[in-house]
Amino acid sequence: ILGAETATQSNIVTGTGVTTALIASDFASALARLQGFVGQNAEPYFENPSRLLVLASPDNRRAFLEALTGQILSNTSNVQADGLDLQMHFTARLTGNDWYLSVRGEADSLPLAFQESKAVAPEVMDPAVSDESFDHRVVKAKVEGQYEVLYNQWQSMIHVNN
C-alpha cells in the first residue's frame, strides 16, 4: 500500500491567549508542531525551519512584537526567535485572536499555491469592426483573467486557534 499514514497529524494548535507571555508560549508550541510533521517515509518535513512568517490581526501587534522581538521577557532574556529569519505581517483581513505561523521559502514548501488558469489578456475593441471602439478619444477595452488559490502543503502552516 502506497501512501498509508500511520498517525494523525493536525496543523491546528489550541492557543492560550494573546498576552505577551501566552503568545510566546503558543509560538513555541506552534514551532514544535511545525517541526513534528513527518511524511509518509517518517522523515520530518521541516526539521529545522529558519525562515518563518507570523500572520496576525493588527489588534495584537504590540503583544506579538514584545513576545517575539523583545530583548527581555518576564525578567529573562528572550531567545524565542533567536536564529530565525522571522517576519510578522499584521493584516485587517484577520479578526479576533487567531493567528498563523508559516514557513517562508521555495514555492514547493509554501502552504498555498497561486494558479493562473487564464492569463490576463487585454483586448482593445477593433475600430474596423465596431463603431463604438473610439468615441471622442475614449478607448473601450476589456481585461479578463482567471486565478485560483490552492492548497499546496498544509504541513507548512500552523493555525493557532484562540
mmCIF file of C-alpha atoms in Angstrom:
data_model
loop_
_atom_site.group_PDB
_atom_site.id
_atom_site.type_symbol
_atom_site.label_atom_id
_atom_site.label_comp_id
_atom_site.label_asym_id
_atom_site.label_seq_id
_atom_site.Cartn_x
_atom_site.Cartn_y
_atom_site.Cartn_z
ATOM 1 C CA ILE A 1 0.000 0.000 0.000
ATOM 2 C CA LEU A 2 1.488 3.306 -1.078
ATOM 3 C CA GLY A 3 0.915 6.462 0.911
ATOM 4 C CA ALA A 4 -0.578 4.913 4.047
ATOM 5 C CA GLU A 5 -0.406 7.292 7.008
ATOM 6 C CA THR A 6 0.275 5.698 10.371
ATOM 7 C CA ALA A 7 -0.566 8.697 12.574
ATOM 8 C CA THR A 8 -2.939 11.616 12.628
ATOM 9 C CA GLN A 9 -1.318 14.995 12.126
ATOM 10 C CA SER A 10 -3.040 18.334 12.617
ATOM 11 C CA ASN A 11 -1.922 21.848 11.771
ATOM 12 C CA ILE A 12 -4.207 23.404 14.393
ATOM 13 C CA VAL A 13 -2.796 24.342 17.794
ATOM 14 C CA THR A 14 -5.144 25.364 20.583
ATOM 15 C CA GLY A 15 -3.884 28.741 21.762
ATOM 16 C CA THR A 16 -3.866 30.005 25.319
ATOM 17 C CA GLY A 17 -4.399 33.729 24.683
ATOM 18 C CA VAL A 18 -2.843 36.901 23.329
ATOM 19 C CA THR A 19 -0.870 38.400 26.173
ATOM 20 C CA THR A 20 2.867 38.686 25.611
ATOM 21 C CA ALA A 21 3.646 35.617 27.754
ATOM 22 C CA LEU A 22 0.869 33.499 26.224
ATOM 23 C CA ILE A 23 1.898 34.376 22.654
ATOM 24 C CA ALA A 24 5.468 33.375 23.491
ATOM 25 C CA SER A 25 4.218 30.037 24.822
ATOM 26 C CA ASP A 26 1.915 29.446 21.839
ATOM 27 C CA PHE A 27 4.717 30.339 19.409
ATOM 28 C CA ALA A 28 6.885 27.625 20.982
ATOM 29 C CA SER A 29 4.013 25.123 20.676
ATOM 30 C CA ALA A 30 3.322 26.086 17.047
ATOM 31 C CA LEU A 31 7.003 25.831 16.109
ATOM 32 C CA ALA A 32 7.262 22.417 17.791
ATOM 33 C CA ARG A 33 4.163 21.239 15.901
ATOM 34 C CA LEU A 34 5.632 22.512 12.628
ATOM 35 C CA GLN A 35 8.864 20.634 13.291
ATOM 36 C CA GLY A 36 6.965 17.481 14.233
ATOM 37 C CA PHE A 37 5.252 16.909 10.882
ATOM 38 C CA VAL A 38 6.505 13.796 9.125
ATOM 39 C CA GLY A 39 5.975 12.474 5.628
ATOM 40 C CA GLN A 40 4.978 9.019 4.521
ATOM 41 C CA ASN A 41 8.594 7.954 4.917
ATOM 42 C CA ALA A 42 8.531 9.056 8.606
ATOM 43 C CA GLU A 43 11.078 11.783 7.833
ATOM 44 C CA PRO A 44 10.387 15.341 9.043
ATOM 45 C CA TYR A 45 9.089 17.885 6.548
ATOM 46 C CA PHE A 46 10.706 20.834 8.312
ATOM 47 C CA GLU A 47 13.318 19.586 10.712
ATOM 48 C CA ASN A 48 14.850 22.989 11.351
ATOM 49 C CA PRO A 49 12.855 25.753 9.659
ATOM 50 C CA SER A 50 14.562 29.116 9.880
ATOM 51 C CA ARG A 51 12.512 31.366 7.584
ATOM 52 C CA LEU A 52 9.116 31.896 9.197
ATOM 53 C CA LEU A 53 6.133 34.222 8.866
ATOM 54 C CA VAL A 54 3.614 35.178 11.536
ATOM 55 C CA LEU A 55 0.207 36.386 10.305
ATOM 56 C CA ALA A 56 -1.964 38.083 12.900
ATOM 57 C CA SER A 57 -4.554 40.759 13.492
ATOM 58 C CA PRO A 58 -3.331 44.347 13.936
ATOM 59 C CA ASP A 59 -5.157 44.367 17.285
ATOM 60 C CA ASN A 60 -2.457 42.093 18.724
ATOM 61 C CA ARG A 61 0.568 43.754 17.101
ATOM 62 C CA ARG A 62 2.127 45.057 20.318
ATOM 63 C CA ALA A 63 1.919 41.722 22.124
ATOM 64 C CA PHE A 64 3.470 39.876 19.161
ATOM 65 C CA LEU A 65 6.308 42.371 18.840
ATOM 66 C CA GLU A 66 7.025 42.144 22.567
ATOM 67 C CA ALA A 67 6.814 38.343 22.633
ATOM 68 C CA LEU A 68 8.920 37.666 19.549
ATOM 69 C CA THR A 69 11.319 40.597 19.257
ATOM 70 C CA GLY A 70 11.640 41.999 22.788
ATOM 71 C CA GLN A 71 15.036 41.661 24.452
ATOM 72 C CA ILE A 72 13.657 40.840 27.901
ATOM 73 C CA LEU A 73 10.530 38.813 28.614
ATOM 74 C CA SER A 74 9.391 38.284 32.234
ATOM 75 C CA ASN A 75 12.798 39.318 33.642
ATOM 76 C CA THR A 76 14.528 36.758 31.426
ATOM 77 C CA SER A 77 16.483 37.099 28.203
ATOM 78 C CA ASN A 78 14.127 36.413 25.301
ATOM 79 C CA VAL A 79 15.767 33.895 22.961
ATOM 80 C CA GLN A 80 12.496 32.660 21.461
ATOM 81 C CA ALA A 81 13.167 33.804 17.890
ATOM 82 C CA ASP A 82 16.972 33.757 18.138
ATOM 83 C CA GLY A 83 18.483 32.443 14.902
ATOM 84 C CA LEU A 84 15.191 32.649 12.995
ATOM 85 C CA ASP A 85 14.520 34.845 9.999
ATOM 86 C CA LEU A 86 11.107 35.834 11.318
ATOM 87 C CA GLN A 87 8.759 38.202 9.535
ATOM 88 C CA MET A 88 5.496 39.413 11.004
ATOM 89 C CA HIS A 89 2.564 40.623 8.946
ATOM 90 C CA PHE A 90 -0.439 42.211 10.604
ATOM 91 C CA THR A 91 -3.498 42.292 8.390
ATOM 92 C CA ALA A 92 -7.018 43.561 8.935
ATOM 93 C CA ARG A 93 -8.186 40.522 6.965
ATOM 94 C CA LEU A 94 -7.692 38.599 10.212
ATOM 95 C CA THR A 95 -10.001 39.498 13.058
ATOM 96 C CA GLY A 96 -10.105 38.086 16.529
ATOM 97 C CA ASN A 97 -7.222 36.384 18.258
ATOM 98 C CA ASP A 98 -6.409 33.502 15.891
ATOM 99 C CA TRP A 99 -3.046 33.696 14.176
ATOM 100 C CA TYR A 100 -0.822 31.672 11.828
ATOM 101 C CA LEU A 101 2.796 30.538 11.727
ATOM 102 C CA SER A 102 4.035 29.654 8.263
ATOM 103 C CA VAL A 103 7.236 28.519 6.592
ATOM 104 C CA ARG A 104 8.661 31.001 4.085
ATOM 105 C CA GLY A 105 10.717 29.556 1.291
ATOM 106 C CA GLU A 106 10.568 27.975 -2.094
ATOM 107 C CA ALA A 107 7.232 27.572 -3.856
ATOM 108 C CA ASP A 108 7.127 23.832 -3.188
ATOM 109 C CA SER A 109 7.193 24.372 0.587
ATOM 110 C CA LEU A 110 4.502 27.063 0.816
ATOM 111 C CA PRO A 111 1.076 26.283 2.293
ATOM 112 C CA LEU A 112 -0.866 27.837 -0.579
ATOM 113 C CA ALA A 113 -0.274 27.901 -4.310
ATOM 114 C CA PHE A 114 -1.422 30.536 -6.783
ATOM 115 C CA GLN A 115 -2.509 29.171 -10.138
ATOM 116 C CA GLU A 116 -3.091 31.228 -13.246
ATOM 117 C CA SER A 117 -5.853 29.407 -15.135
ATOM 118 C CA LYS A 118 -6.292 32.040 -17.769
ATOM 119 C CA ALA A 119 -3.678 34.735 -18.220
ATOM 120 C CA VAL A 120 -4.696 38.372 -18.335
ATOM 121 C CA ALA A 121 -5.424 39.234 -21.940
ATOM 122 C CA PRO A 122 -6.240 42.895 -22.588
ATOM 123 C CA GLU A 123 -8.416 43.268 -25.626
ATOM 124 C CA VAL A 124 -8.991 46.552 -27.436
ATOM 125 C CA MET A 125 -12.139 46.626 -29.481
ATOM 126 C CA ASP A 126 -11.302 46.804 -33.179
ATOM 127 C CA PRO A 127 -12.488 50.120 -34.709
ATOM 128 C CA ALA A 128 -12.949 48.396 -38.058
ATOM 129 C CA VAL A 129 -15.494 46.040 -36.504
ATOM 130 C CA SER A 130 -17.203 48.330 -34.021
ATOM 131 C CA ASP A 131 -18.199 51.957 -34.320
ATOM 132 C CA GLU A 132 -18.182 52.144 -30.513
ATOM 133 C CA SER A 133 -14.462 51.446 -30.246
ATOM 134 C CA PHE A 134 -13.391 55.073 -30.449
ATOM 135 C CA ASP A 135 -15.773 57.709 -29.254
ATOM 136 C CA HIS A 136 -14.340 61.171 -28.604
ATOM 137 C CA ARG A 137 -10.852 59.931 -27.647
ATOM 138 C CA VAL A 138 -12.183 57.243 -25.330
ATOM 139 C CA VAL A 139 -10.751 53.772 -25.809
ATOM 140 C CA LYS A 140 -13.028 50.930 -24.851
ATOM 141 C CA ALA A 141 -11.260 47.797 -23.727
ATOM 142 C CA LYS A 142 -11.809 44.772 -21.539
ATOM 143 C CA VAL A 143 -9.448 42.731 -19.385
ATOM 144 C CA GLU A 144 -10.130 39.190 -18.318
ATOM 145 C CA GLY A 145 -8.156 36.750 -16.201
ATOM 146 C CA GLN A 146 -8.866 33.729 -14.029
ATOM 147 C CA TYR A 147 -6.902 32.615 -10.978
ATOM 148 C CA GLU A 148 -7.220 30.127 -8.114
ATOM 149 C CA VAL A 149 -5.589 29.765 -4.723
ATOM 150 C CA LEU A 150 -4.975 26.102 -3.935
ATOM 151 C CA TYR A 151 -3.678 24.094 -1.015
ATOM 152 C CA ASN A 152 -0.049 23.208 -1.582
ATOM 153 C CA GLN A 153 1.431 21.865 1.669
ATOM 154 C CA TRP A 154 -0.831 22.120 4.690
ATOM 155 C CA GLN A 155 2.125 20.985 6.806
ATOM 156 C CA SER A 156 3.862 24.331 6.276
ATOM 157 C CA MET A 157 1.300 26.466 8.135
ATOM 158 C CA ILE A 158 0.058 26.266 11.702
ATOM 159 C CA HIS A 159 -3.258 27.807 12.757
ATOM 160 C CA VAL A 160 -3.185 28.918 16.392
ATOM 161 C CA ASN A 161 -6.832 28.859 17.416
ATOM 162 C CA ASN A 162 -7.620 31.202 20.293
#
